[in-house]
Structures are given as structure tokens and as C-alpha cells.
mmCIF file of C-alpha atoms in Angstrom:
data_model
loop_
_atom_site.group_PDB
_atom_site.id
_atom_site.type_symbol
_atom_site.label_atom_id
_atom_site.label_comp_id
_atom_site.label_asym_id
_atom_site.label_seq_id
_atom_site.Cartn_x
_atom_site.Cartn_y
_atom_site.Cartn_z
ATOM 1 C CA ARG A 1 -9.277 -0.634 10.562
ATOM 2 C CA PHE A 2 -6.168 -0.962 8.424
ATOM 3 C CA ILE A 3 -5.031 -0.064 4.909
ATOM 4 C CA TYR A 4 -2.066 -1.406 2.963
ATOM 5 C CA THR A 5 0.581 -0.336 0.516
ATOM 6 C CA LEU A 6 3.298 -2.321 -1.239
ATOM 7 C CA VAL A 7 6.748 -0.768 -1.027
ATOM 8 C CA ARG A 8 10.057 -1.880 -2.518
ATOM 9 C CA ALA A 9 12.315 -3.137 0.270
ATOM 10 C CA ALA A 10 15.048 -0.554 -0.443
ATOM 11 C CA ASP A 11 12.495 2.275 -0.316
ATOM 12 C CA TRP A 12 11.153 0.953 2.983
ATOM 13 C CA LYS A 13 14.656 1.027 4.500
ATOM 14 C CA VAL A 14 14.887 4.703 3.497
ATOM 15 C CA ALA A 15 11.493 5.346 5.106
ATOM 16 C CA GLU A 16 12.551 3.641 8.329
ATOM 17 C CA ALA A 17 15.651 5.832 8.515
ATOM 18 C CA ALA A 18 13.659 8.989 7.717
ATOM 19 C CA GLY A 19 10.731 8.262 10.044
ATOM 20 C CA ALA A 20 8.176 8.468 7.208
ATOM 21 C CA TYR A 21 7.462 6.970 3.795
ATOM 22 C CA ALA A 22 7.389 9.639 1.083
ATOM 23 C CA GLY A 23 6.038 7.371 -1.650
ATOM 24 C CA SER A 24 7.035 5.899 -4.996
ATOM 25 C CA ALA A 25 7.484 7.625 -8.338
ATOM 26 C CA ASP A 26 3.856 6.716 -9.112
ATOM 27 C CA ASP A 27 2.749 8.338 -5.858
ATOM 28 C CA ALA A 28 4.730 11.500 -6.662
ATOM 29 C CA ARG A 29 3.164 11.624 -10.142
ATOM 30 C CA ASP A 30 -0.371 11.258 -8.783
ATOM 31 C CA GLY A 31 0.077 13.539 -5.760
ATOM 32 C CA PHE A 32 -0.855 10.993 -3.087
ATOM 33 C CA LEU A 33 0.230 7.660 -1.637
ATOM 34 C CA HIS A 34 -1.729 4.731 -3.073
ATOM 35 C CA PHE A 35 -3.220 2.311 -0.557
ATOM 36 C CA SER A 36 -5.620 -0.627 -0.712
ATOM 37 C CA THR A 37 -7.967 -2.278 1.712
ATOM 38 C CA ALA A 38 -7.222 -5.881 2.681
ATOM 39 C CA ALA A 39 -9.896 -7.008 0.210
ATOM 40 C CA GLN A 40 -8.296 -4.958 -2.617
ATOM 41 C CA LEU A 41 -4.647 -5.799 -1.924
ATOM 42 C CA ARG A 42 -4.190 -9.011 -3.914
ATOM 43 C CA ALA A 43 -5.772 -7.528 -7.056
ATOM 44 C CA THR A 44 -3.662 -4.382 -6.658
ATOM 45 C CA ALA A 45 -0.496 -6.474 -6.389
ATOM 46 C CA ALA A 46 -1.419 -8.515 -9.463
ATOM 47 C CA LYS A 47 -2.190 -5.409 -11.519
ATOM 48 C CA HIS A 48 0.539 -2.996 -10.423
ATOM 49 C CA ARG A 49 3.356 -5.097 -8.901
ATOM 50 C CA ALA A 50 3.247 -8.367 -10.861
ATOM 51 C CA GLY A 51 6.608 -10.122 -10.748
ATOM 52 C CA VAL A 52 8.194 -7.642 -8.330
ATOM 53 C CA ALA A 53 10.088 -9.772 -5.826
ATOM 54 C CA ASP A 54 11.397 -7.269 -3.276
ATOM 55 C CA LEU A 55 8.157 -5.926 -1.806
ATOM 56 C CA VAL A 56 7.160 -5.114 1.747
ATOM 57 C CA MET A 57 3.485 -5.023 2.715
ATOM 58 C CA VAL A 58 3.011 -1.989 4.936
ATOM 59 C CA GLU A 59 -0.092 -1.920 7.125
ATOM 60 C CA ALA A 60 -1.271 1.436 8.472
ATOM 61 C CA ASP A 61 -3.912 2.311 11.050
ATOM 62 C CA VAL A 62 -6.630 4.417 9.393
ATOM 63 C CA ALA A 63 -7.381 6.237 12.669
ATOM 64 C CA ALA A 64 -3.795 7.526 12.829
ATOM 65 C CA LEU A 65 -3.896 9.187 9.390
ATOM 66 C CA GLY A 66 -6.504 11.898 9.960
ATOM 67 C CA ASP A 67 -7.875 14.194 7.281
ATOM 68 C CA ALA A 68 -4.990 13.509 4.878
ATOM 69 C CA LEU A 69 -6.645 10.141 4.072
ATOM 70 C CA ARG A 70 -9.363 10.255 1.413
ATOM 71 C CA TRP A 71 -11.458 7.452 -0.077
ATOM 72 C CA GLU A 72 -11.653 7.886 -3.856
ATOM 73 C CA PRO A 73 -12.274 5.868 -7.014
ATOM 74 C CA ALA A 74 -9.159 4.665 -8.818
ATOM 75 C CA SER A 75 -8.565 7.027 -11.718
ATOM 76 C CA GLY A 76 -8.994 5.505 -15.159
ATOM 77 C CA SER A 77 -10.007 2.162 -13.690
ATOM 78 C CA SER A 78 -13.086 0.015 -13.973
ATOM 79 C CA ARG A 79 -12.262 -1.579 -10.607
ATOM 80 C CA PRO A 80 -15.217 -1.116 -8.256
ATOM 81 C CA GLY A 81 -15.068 0.544 -4.882
ATOM 82 C CA LEU A 82 -13.193 3.374 -3.303
ATOM 83 C CA PHE A 83 -9.470 3.261 -2.644
ATOM 84 C CA PRO A 84 -7.633 4.910 0.249
ATOM 85 C CA HIS A 85 -5.341 7.723 -0.901
ATOM 86 C CA LEU A 86 -3.033 9.486 1.558
ATOM 87 C CA TYR A 87 -2.264 13.118 0.718
ATOM 88 C CA ALA A 88 0.759 13.242 3.023
ATOM 89 C CA HIS A 89 3.838 11.210 3.848
ATOM 90 C CA LEU A 90 3.105 8.065 5.849
ATOM 91 C CA PRO A 91 4.502 8.523 9.367
ATOM 92 C CA LEU A 92 6.045 5.395 10.844
ATOM 93 C CA SER A 93 3.939 6.032 13.941
ATOM 94 C CA ALA A 94 0.860 5.027 11.894
ATOM 95 C CA VAL A 95 2.434 1.757 10.681
ATOM 96 C CA THR A 96 1.268 -1.330 12.555
ATOM 97 C CA ARG A 97 3.396 -3.841 10.652
ATOM 98 C CA ALA A 98 5.708 -4.160 7.669
ATOM 99 C CA VAL A 99 6.343 -7.655 6.340
ATOM 100 C CA PRO A 100 8.077 -9.026 3.243
ATOM 101 C CA VAL A 101 5.798 -10.262 0.478
ATOM 102 C CA PRO A 102 7.844 -12.768 -1.537
ATOM 103 C CA LEU A 103 6.901 -14.299 -4.852
ATOM 104 C CA GLY A 104 5.634 -17.859 -4.698
ATOM 105 C CA ALA A 105 6.571 -20.644 -7.105
ATOM 106 C CA ASP A 106 3.587 -19.621 -9.244
ATOM 107 C CA GLY A 107 4.931 -16.054 -9.569
ATOM 108 C CA ARG A 108 2.209 -14.524 -7.404
ATOM 109 C CA HIS A 109 2.868 -12.677 -4.171
ATOM 110 C CA VAL A 110 2.577 -14.630 -0.932
ATOM 111 C CA PHE A 111 0.665 -12.565 1.617
ATOM 112 C CA PRO A 112 0.168 -13.178 5.333
ATOM 113 C CA ASP A 113 -2.694 -15.540 6.112
ATOM 114 C CA ASP A 114 -4.952 -12.754 7.390
ATOM 115 C CA VAL A 115 -5.022 -10.975 4.009
ATOM 116 C CA PRO A 116 -8.098 -12.270 2.147
#
């Protein structure tokens, strides 16, 4: 099973050089890395990354993340379901793919075909 996070391209280059992704300013503020399931990803992008053109969709293998991964409700949100939160840096060894997510002509992000 896989989980996903959206990372600015420049931040992803830093992560690739460092061997791990340390997170965004929002992640640092909240104390964990924010992830979504495939089913949650489009709504997350629309709510938190609307109009951001330089994003990379990072897919991580849940089995490789261990006990640092917790499934929790989104704080202060009425969105249903539990969200994956990683209480550690994301090691590149857990990443199964990282692909650009451009903005389409309609201003929405264009995801790979296998993202529902």
C-alpha cells in the first residue's frame, strides 16, 4: 500500500541530495509530515496546494515507514477519514516514485492516471 505527499520541486531536489525529505514549513509547524492516501490526494491538492505549479507527487511504501507512521484525523477539519502522518523524515529508500504534477489548463493539478 502507498501514501502520497506533494512537495515543491526545489525541496525535492534538496531531499534527493540529503537522502531524506525533512518536510515543509507546515510539516515543521505540525510536528509530522503530512501524507494522503490515493483517494484523498486530489482533495488535498485542491485544498492545500491550489495553483502551485512546481509540485512533485511523492509516493511512499507504507510497509517501509514502520512505527513512525500514524493514521490520524486531520486537525481542525471536517474531512472524513484518517490521514497518514509520518513522525520522522521520509527516507528515500521508502519512496517508490516521484513524478511532477503540473497544472492543467483548468488550473487543477494533473495526476498520473492511477491516482483516483
